[in-house]
Amino acid sequence: MTTLATEILAASAPASARVACSHCGQDVPRGLVEADSQLQFCCAGCRAVYDAIHACGLEVYYRLRDAAVTPPRPSESSFESFDSPAFHKLFVQRQSETVASVDLVLEGVTCAACVWLIERLPHALRGVIEARLSLRQAIVRVTWNTRELSPSRIGRTLNSLGYTPHPAKGLPRKQISRIEVRKKLIDLAVAGAIAGNAMLVACALYAGRGGRMEDSYREFFRWISAVLGLLSLAWPGAGFFRGALAAIRLRTVNFDVPIVLGLVAGGVAGIVNVVLNRGEVYFDSLSVLVFLLLVGRFLQYRQQRRADDAVELLFSLAPSTCRIVRPDDRVEEMPIEAVVPGDLIEVLSGQTIAADGVVESGQSHVLQALLTGEAAPVPVGVGAKVYGGAANQGASLRIRVSQVGADSRVGRLMRVVERGVAEKPAIVQFTDRVASRFVLVVSLAAVGTFAYWSRFDVAAAVDHAVALLIVCCPCVLGLATPVTLAVAIGRLARRDILVKSGAAIEKLARHGQILLDKTGTLTFGQLRLVCWHGDEEFKPIVAAMEKQSQHPVARAFCQALAAFELSAAQAALLHDVKEQPNGGIRAMLGNRPVRVGSPAFVNRAGISVPPSLARLQHELEQVGTTVVLVAVDGNAVALAGFGDQIRDDSPAAIHALRELDWNAEILSGDAQSVVRKVACAVGIDPCRATGEMTPEAKLALVREYQGRCLTVMVGDGVNDAAALAAADVGIAVHGGAEASLAAADVYIASPGLTPLVHLVTAARKTMRTIRVNLAISLAYNLVAGALAATGKMSPLICAILMPVSSATVLSLAMASIRRIDRKTPPNREAKP
Amino acid sequence: MSVLYIVLPLAIVMAGVALTAFILSVRKGQFDDLDTPPLRMLFDDEPNDRRKE
């Protein structure tokens, strides 16, 4: 059997320029190409996964797969936390004495071949009974025999195949929403079946009009029609009655009310007519109406659920374990939920701190950008207080836990978030506002019709008034609006903009105040090299020296100077690289001493700094930039400035938002001078930029603005979460903390602010489509209503007109949305 | 034409049976995931599937 790997190699051999990785199919960097080998790998991860797949005899995977995939990055974890009692309690479901199952979210699931590979888990690992993957959600349900196997081995095996597993969080909520989807689907099916059958009966009735049908049959058909119609109102239609009742209790009008008005009028008149065996039965129209309305709502609901699911997936991917150090110095990996105050936890470099506590050993820098909005990492040492949610950027730390869960800082912030949600002012939705006027006008017209005709004939008056009520039922509000919103939400999701509620689109289509967080939203939220003054020739030397250090500044140096490689001759000369604990690195280049570090570190060595560099250093420090000096032979020769760099697209996005009538303002937890500087750089009046804001202050400001205008909050941190929840629309951006994702209505999953502009533009266009549809529908209602009121409208025309008008408006909605999509090409390819 | 008195209720009962079948399948979760099963069906024809060995 030829594997895909050899085929690719054979195909690319003549060109010899491109060598594809045997596992992922992407280019192998030139340095890693092994001559004389059939197998080529771009990274250690691909090699490990390739070996694991072959060891399990699952190489068919490569034939099923049709395209290159991103290289897997198997986790280093041992997955021993999967065996802990806390994991069992939280995530494992017992099926019987020896059988258990667990839901795991997998990273790296992309295509059909993944389904095949993952579901072959029982072949690869003895004791696994079944593995079922849901491709869209990337959740696998593994059922296994607890006597033969421990969950950590399942974790390790999935990981070795290239899919890093995480326990699926929020399962109870998923269960509830799954039941809700099923209920809606059943309602839809019942409404559809009834509508279909009622229409068949109605066809017979219409065909037999004018005495072509014996009375006994006619009556029989009418009774059947009544039974079907009432069933439709009582079962799938019950939701409209509940919605309308809830609105009336709150003394408002939502758009269930006009629907219910039509349904009740038609239902009562229909029953009376059936019993008295005269006039029209309206049950065919009513059951079709119920069905169409449910179709629209189901589509919108499904799109919103998809966005919600995608955000929830991110929660599960967030680290859920931490390393607990036992008294005998053994380190155990446990679920975060198992940590209690008094535990000693170890936080490795690059990990997130799991709980509040005090550093017991170790020296490091922690980044609290998501907690406080401070962009610069804070140095911590023994005895320092650290907070859960901060990222450890330096060496590993051991922390004595003091608070967990609701008592921790994040827990306290979450309470502020809850308050923000509870006090969120209700905005009357556009459709509901239209609905309330609609109800008024239609009711008045119906009363007027009845009053006019009752002078001649009471029975005819009732008929005409009922015909008016049914024909004016706001089908466009009930069907076309949710469908338009559903299509818009679906299209936005393909651009990585996840909209959790249709109301957000409606609000974003207006204008008002937009409040932006600075760190992580307008800027990258991490230390970056922002300027370099001095000769380029020193860059490779500095890069080589900084590679030895874990300091955040050193990391930023390495990232920025990755392209500068030291020549072999110089590399041989560089020796004695030593990191000093007080802010710098020194080394020898041949016999010339080199120092790189903070101005204090360089000054201590008695190095002279030329006045031009000293002036620059002073200027940069004024605006919150971290300055690093490079000294060779006792002279400062170069200066590097580090800061939180502004995203490239921020100024353009702010400008575009202003064009769209959204006023931008910055709120940040960072220092005032830094915030002012960022405001100038992105084109916001510095007076409209406030720094040093606590989460409570952000919340208060959002409230203050809400009194005056529509307020949108954009942010990424835990410290923004309360403001996000309270704002009319909260938008969380890429890389945000879990809390901010949960609090926001919209999540932008790709970096930068350009998607925000897309979102606002798309919202405008969507609402324009809805308005156009509304105008058409009102015109239709006006004509049909006038015909019905004057008694010119026979119920037959009524029954034909209603579905036709729905279809017109619906196809119009789809067509106009498609036009929107063509005008603004997507910024990235659709996800599979 | 009196056959209508039997045929029409019968038609509705048949529709009811189909509807019940649908409702049962929804409740059993057959509509929870509409993306994966169509793919799963393709793999079973794979000649190299170890189950057939």
Short mmCIF file of C-alpha atoms in Angstrom, two decimals, chain A residues 272-539:
data_model
loop_
_atom_site.label_atom_id
_atom_site.label_comp_id
_atom_site.label_asym_id
_atom_site.label_seq_id
_atom_site.Cartn_x
_atom_site.Cartn_y
_atom_site.Cartn_z
CA VAL A 272 -68.60 29.32 15.83
CA ASN A 273 -68.93 28.89 12.07
CA VAL A 274 -68.33 25.15 12.24
CA VAL A 275 -70.89 24.66 15.00
CA LEU A 276 -73.48 26.84 13.28
CA ASN A 277 -72.51 25.31 9.90
CA ARG A 278 -72.22 28.63 8.10
CA GLY A 279 -69.53 31.03 6.88
CA GLU A 280 -65.85 30.27 6.62
CA VAL A 281 -63.52 28.12 8.71
CA TYR A 282 -60.07 29.70 9.01
CA PHE A 283 -58.19 26.73 10.38
CA ASP A 284 -56.11 26.04 7.27
CA SER A 285 -54.74 29.60 7.28
CA LEU A 286 -54.13 29.47 11.01
CA SER A 287 -52.19 26.20 10.99
CA VAL A 288 -50.02 27.35 8.08
CA LEU A 289 -49.40 30.59 9.92
CA VAL A 290 -48.29 28.77 13.06
CA PHE A 291 -45.96 26.58 11.00
CA LEU A 292 -44.31 29.46 9.11
CA LEU A 293 -43.78 31.49 12.27
CA LEU A 294 -42.16 28.52 13.98
CA VAL A 295 -39.86 27.98 10.99
CA GLY A 296 -38.54 31.53 11.28
CA ARG A 297 -38.00 31.29 15.01
CA PHE A 298 -36.34 27.92 14.79
CA LEU A 299 -33.83 29.16 12.21
CA GLN A 300 -32.87 32.19 14.31
CA TYR A 301 -32.63 30.10 17.45
CA ARG A 302 -30.40 27.56 15.76
CA GLN A 303 -27.93 30.19 14.52
CA GLN A 304 -27.74 31.80 17.95
CA ARG A 305 -27.14 28.40 19.52
CA ARG A 306 -24.28 27.76 17.13
CA ALA A 307 -22.60 31.01 18.13
CA ASP A 308 -23.20 30.16 21.77
CA ASP A 309 -21.72 26.67 21.30
CA ALA A 310 -18.62 28.08 19.67
CA VAL A 311 -18.04 30.40 22.63
CA GLU A 312 -18.63 27.57 25.08
CA LEU A 313 -16.03 25.49 23.30
CA LEU A 314 -13.49 28.11 24.31
CA PHE A 315 -14.42 27.69 27.97
CA SER A 316 -13.55 24.01 27.76
CA LEU A 317 -10.22 24.76 26.12
CA ALA A 318 -9.17 27.06 28.97
CA PRO A 319 -6.75 25.29 31.31
CA SER A 320 -8.70 23.23 33.78
CA THR A 321 -5.95 21.63 35.79
CA CYS A 322 -3.32 22.84 38.18
CA ARG A 323 -0.30 21.25 39.81
CA ILE A 324 -0.68 20.62 43.52
CA VAL A 325 2.50 20.05 45.53
CA ARG A 326 1.93 17.40 48.22
CA PRO A 327 3.75 17.54 51.59
CA ASP A 328 6.16 14.84 50.38
CA ASP A 329 7.09 17.14 47.45
CA ARG A 330 5.21 15.01 44.94
CA VAL A 331 3.53 17.14 42.24
CA GLU A 332 0.04 16.00 41.25
CA GLU A 333 -2.01 17.36 38.39
CA MET A 334 -5.56 17.93 39.59
CA PRO A 335 -8.69 19.67 38.28
CA ILE A 336 -8.84 23.28 39.44
CA GLU A 337 -12.02 22.50 41.35
CA ALA A 338 -10.02 20.22 43.67
CA VAL A 339 -7.84 23.05 44.99
CA VAL A 340 -8.64 24.24 48.54
CA PRO A 341 -7.17 27.13 50.57
CA GLY A 342 -3.92 26.04 52.20
CA ASP A 343 -2.78 23.92 49.24
CA LEU A 344 0.62 24.60 47.73
CA ILE A 345 0.40 24.87 43.94
CA GLU A 346 3.11 25.02 41.35
CA VAL A 347 2.70 27.37 38.39
CA LEU A 348 5.09 26.71 35.53
CA SER A 349 6.38 29.36 33.19
CA GLY A 350 3.66 30.38 30.73
CA GLN A 351 0.80 28.92 32.78
CA THR A 352 -2.12 30.75 34.30
CA ILE A 353 -2.32 31.01 38.06
CA ALA A 354 -5.29 28.96 39.24
CA ALA A 355 -6.16 30.66 42.53
CA ASP A 356 -5.34 33.66 44.72
CA GLY A 357 -2.40 33.14 47.05
CA VAL A 358 1.01 34.17 48.32
CA VAL A 359 4.26 33.24 46.59
CA GLU A 360 6.17 30.77 48.75
CA SER A 361 9.17 30.23 46.53
CA GLY A 362 10.42 31.46 43.18
CA GLN A 363 10.94 34.79 41.41
CA SER A 364 9.03 35.74 38.34
CA HIS A 365 6.94 38.26 36.46
CA VAL A 366 3.19 37.95 36.23
CA LEU A 367 0.99 39.58 33.59
CA GLN A 368 -2.28 40.81 35.01
CA ALA A 369 -3.57 42.42 31.83
CA LEU A 370 -6.81 40.45 31.89
CA LEU A 371 -7.40 41.22 35.57
CA THR A 372 -6.45 44.88 35.86
CA GLY A 373 -5.73 46.14 32.35
CA GLU A 374 -2.09 46.80 33.26
CA ALA A 375 -0.04 45.98 30.17
CA ALA A 376 3.39 45.70 31.84
CA PRO A 377 4.26 42.47 33.70
CA VAL A 378 4.66 42.90 37.45
CA PRO A 379 7.73 41.42 39.19
CA VAL A 380 6.85 39.09 42.08
CA GLY A 381 9.01 37.42 44.69
CA VAL A 382 8.59 35.44 47.90
CA GLY A 383 5.75 36.83 49.99
CA ALA A 384 4.06 38.65 47.08
CA LYS A 385 0.31 38.35 46.66
CA VAL A 386 -0.77 36.94 43.30
CA TYR A 387 -4.24 36.53 41.85
CA GLY A 388 -5.90 33.73 39.98
CA GLY A 389 -6.21 34.50 36.26
CA ALA A 390 -2.83 36.21 35.99
CA ALA A 391 -0.25 34.60 33.69
CA ASN A 392 3.15 33.57 34.97
CA GLN A 393 5.65 34.87 32.42
CA GLY A 394 8.93 34.08 34.12
CA ALA A 395 10.31 31.16 36.09
CA SER A 396 8.05 28.69 37.88
CA LEU A 397 6.44 29.76 41.14
CA ARG A 398 5.10 27.90 44.17
CA ILE A 399 2.05 29.55 45.65
CA ARG A 400 0.25 28.94 48.92
CA VAL A 401 -3.44 29.20 48.06
CA SER A 402 -5.43 31.60 50.21
CA GLN A 403 -8.75 32.00 48.35
CA VAL A 404 -10.55 29.95 45.75
CA GLY A 405 -13.82 30.18 43.84
CA ALA A 406 -16.28 32.86 44.91
CA ASP A 407 -13.88 34.33 47.52
CA SER A 408 -11.09 34.89 45.02
CA ARG A 409 -10.57 38.14 43.19
CA VAL A 410 -12.08 36.76 39.99
CA GLY A 411 -15.00 35.42 42.04
CA ARG A 412 -15.60 38.86 43.53
CA LEU A 413 -15.41 40.45 40.08
CA MET A 414 -17.97 37.94 38.87
CA ARG A 415 -20.40 39.20 41.50
CA VAL A 416 -20.03 42.70 40.07
CA VAL A 417 -20.76 41.14 36.66
CA GLU A 418 -23.96 39.59 37.98
CA ARG A 419 -25.03 42.96 39.29
CA GLY A 420 -24.29 44.44 35.87
CA VAL A 421 -26.57 41.87 34.20
CA ALA A 422 -29.35 42.32 36.72
CA GLU A 423 -29.44 46.08 36.29
CA LYS A 424 -29.18 46.10 32.51
CA PRO A 425 -31.85 48.45 31.24
CA ALA A 426 -34.39 46.88 28.92
CA ILE A 427 -34.44 48.39 25.45
CA VAL A 428 -37.65 47.99 23.56
CA GLN A 429 -36.75 46.07 20.44
CA PHE A 430 -37.50 47.60 17.09
CA THR A 431 -39.79 44.77 16.06
CA ASP A 432 -41.70 45.00 19.34
CA ARG A 433 -42.16 48.73 18.90
CA VAL A 434 -43.55 48.16 15.42
CA ALA A 435 -45.72 45.35 16.77
CA SER A 436 -47.33 47.58 19.38
CA ARG A 437 -48.35 50.19 16.79
CA PHE A 438 -49.47 47.44 14.47
CA VAL A 439 -51.76 45.96 17.12
CA LEU A 440 -53.31 49.33 17.75
CA VAL A 441 -53.98 50.11 14.09
CA VAL A 442 -55.31 46.64 13.23
CA SER A 443 -57.58 46.50 16.30
CA LEU A 444 -59.01 49.90 15.50
CA ALA A 445 -59.56 48.91 11.88
CA ALA A 446 -61.29 45.67 12.97
CA VAL A 447 -63.57 47.53 15.36
CA GLY A 448 -64.30 50.11 12.66
CA THR A 449 -65.14 47.39 10.13
CA PHE A 450 -67.42 45.63 12.57
CA ALA A 451 -69.18 48.87 13.51
CA TYR A 452 -69.73 49.79 9.87
CA TRP A 453 -71.07 46.41 8.71
CA SER A 454 -73.11 45.63 11.83
CA ARG A 455 -75.60 48.29 10.71
CA PHE A 456 -76.52 45.99 7.82
CA ASP A 457 -75.79 42.44 8.97
CA VAL A 458 -74.14 41.31 12.21
CA ALA A 459 -72.96 37.93 10.83
CA ALA A 460 -71.28 39.58 7.83
CA ALA A 461 -69.74 42.18 10.16
CA VAL A 462 -68.12 39.44 12.26
CA ASP A 463 -66.87 37.70 9.11
CA HIS A 464 -65.31 40.83 7.67
CA ALA A 465 -63.67 41.86 10.93
CA VAL A 466 -62.20 38.38 11.39
CA ALA A 467 -60.97 38.30 7.78
CA LEU A 468 -59.23 41.60 8.44
CA LEU A 469 -57.57 40.31 11.60
CA ILE A 470 -56.30 37.17 9.91
CA VAL A 471 -55.12 38.77 6.72
CA CYS A 472 -53.25 41.43 8.67
CA CYS A 473 -51.43 38.96 10.88
CA PRO A 474 -47.86 40.23 10.82
CA CYS A 475 -46.29 37.37 8.97
CA VAL A 476 -43.32 39.44 7.95
CA LEU A 477 -42.46 40.24 11.56
CA GLY A 478 -42.89 36.66 12.59
CA LEU A 479 -41.12 35.00 9.70
CA ALA A 480 -38.93 37.26 7.59
CA THR A 481 -37.35 39.15 10.50
CA PRO A 482 -36.03 36.08 12.31
CA VAL A 483 -34.93 34.52 9.05
CA THR A 484 -33.04 37.67 8.05
CA LEU A 485 -31.39 37.77 11.47
CA ALA A 486 -30.56 34.07 11.28
CA VAL A 487 -28.89 34.49 7.90
CA ALA A 488 -26.94 37.52 9.15
CA ILE A 489 -25.76 35.71 12.28
CA GLY A 490 -24.70 32.72 10.18
CA ARG A 491 -22.76 34.89 7.74
CA LEU A 492 -21.04 36.76 10.58
CA ALA A 493 -20.09 33.48 12.26
CA ARG A 494 -18.19 32.52 9.12
CA ARG A 495 -16.06 35.61 9.66
CA ASP A 496 -15.38 34.58 13.25
CA ILE A 497 -17.86 37.05 14.69
CA LEU A 498 -20.10 35.10 17.04
CA VAL A 499 -23.38 36.84 17.80
CA LYS A 500 -25.26 35.38 20.73
CA SER A 501 -28.45 37.43 20.37
CA GLY A 502 -30.35 38.93 17.47
CA ALA A 503 -31.11 42.01 19.55
CA ALA A 504 -27.39 42.93 19.46
CA ILE A 505 -27.59 43.30 15.67
CA GLU A 506 -30.55 45.62 15.96
CA LYS A 507 -28.80 47.84 18.51
CA LEU A 508 -25.51 47.95 16.60
CA ALA A 509 -27.39 49.22 13.55
CA ARG A 510 -28.12 52.45 15.43
CA HIS A 511 -25.49 54.89 16.69
CA GLY A 512 -24.19 56.06 20.04
CA GLN A 513 -21.21 55.70 22.30
CA ILE A 514 -18.63 52.97 21.95
CA LEU A 515 -16.33 52.39 24.92
CA LEU A 516 -13.09 50.58 24.23
CA ASP A 517 -10.75 48.86 26.60
CA LYS A 518 -7.11 49.61 25.84
CA THR A 519 -4.99 46.62 26.80
CA GLY A 520 -5.60 43.67 24.51
CA THR A 521 -8.31 45.47 22.55
CA LEU A 522 -6.63 48.49 20.96
CA THR A 523 -3.21 47.07 21.70
CA PHE A 524 -1.71 43.59 21.67
CA GLY A 525 -1.81 43.32 25.46
CA GLN A 526 1.76 42.10 25.72
CA LEU A 527 5.21 43.58 25.82
CA ARG A 528 6.71 44.23 22.38
CA LEU A 529 9.73 46.01 20.99
CA VAL A 530 8.40 49.40 19.88
CA CYS A 531 11.60 51.25 19.04
CA TRP A 532 15.31 50.72 18.55
CA HIS A 533 17.87 53.52 18.39
CA GLY A 534 21.40 52.54 17.57
CA ASP A 535 23.37 50.49 15.15
CA GLU A 536 21.73 47.46 13.61
CA GLU A 537 24.94 45.45 14.04
CA PHE A 538 24.26 45.01 17.78
CA LYS A 539 20.89 43.36 17.25
#
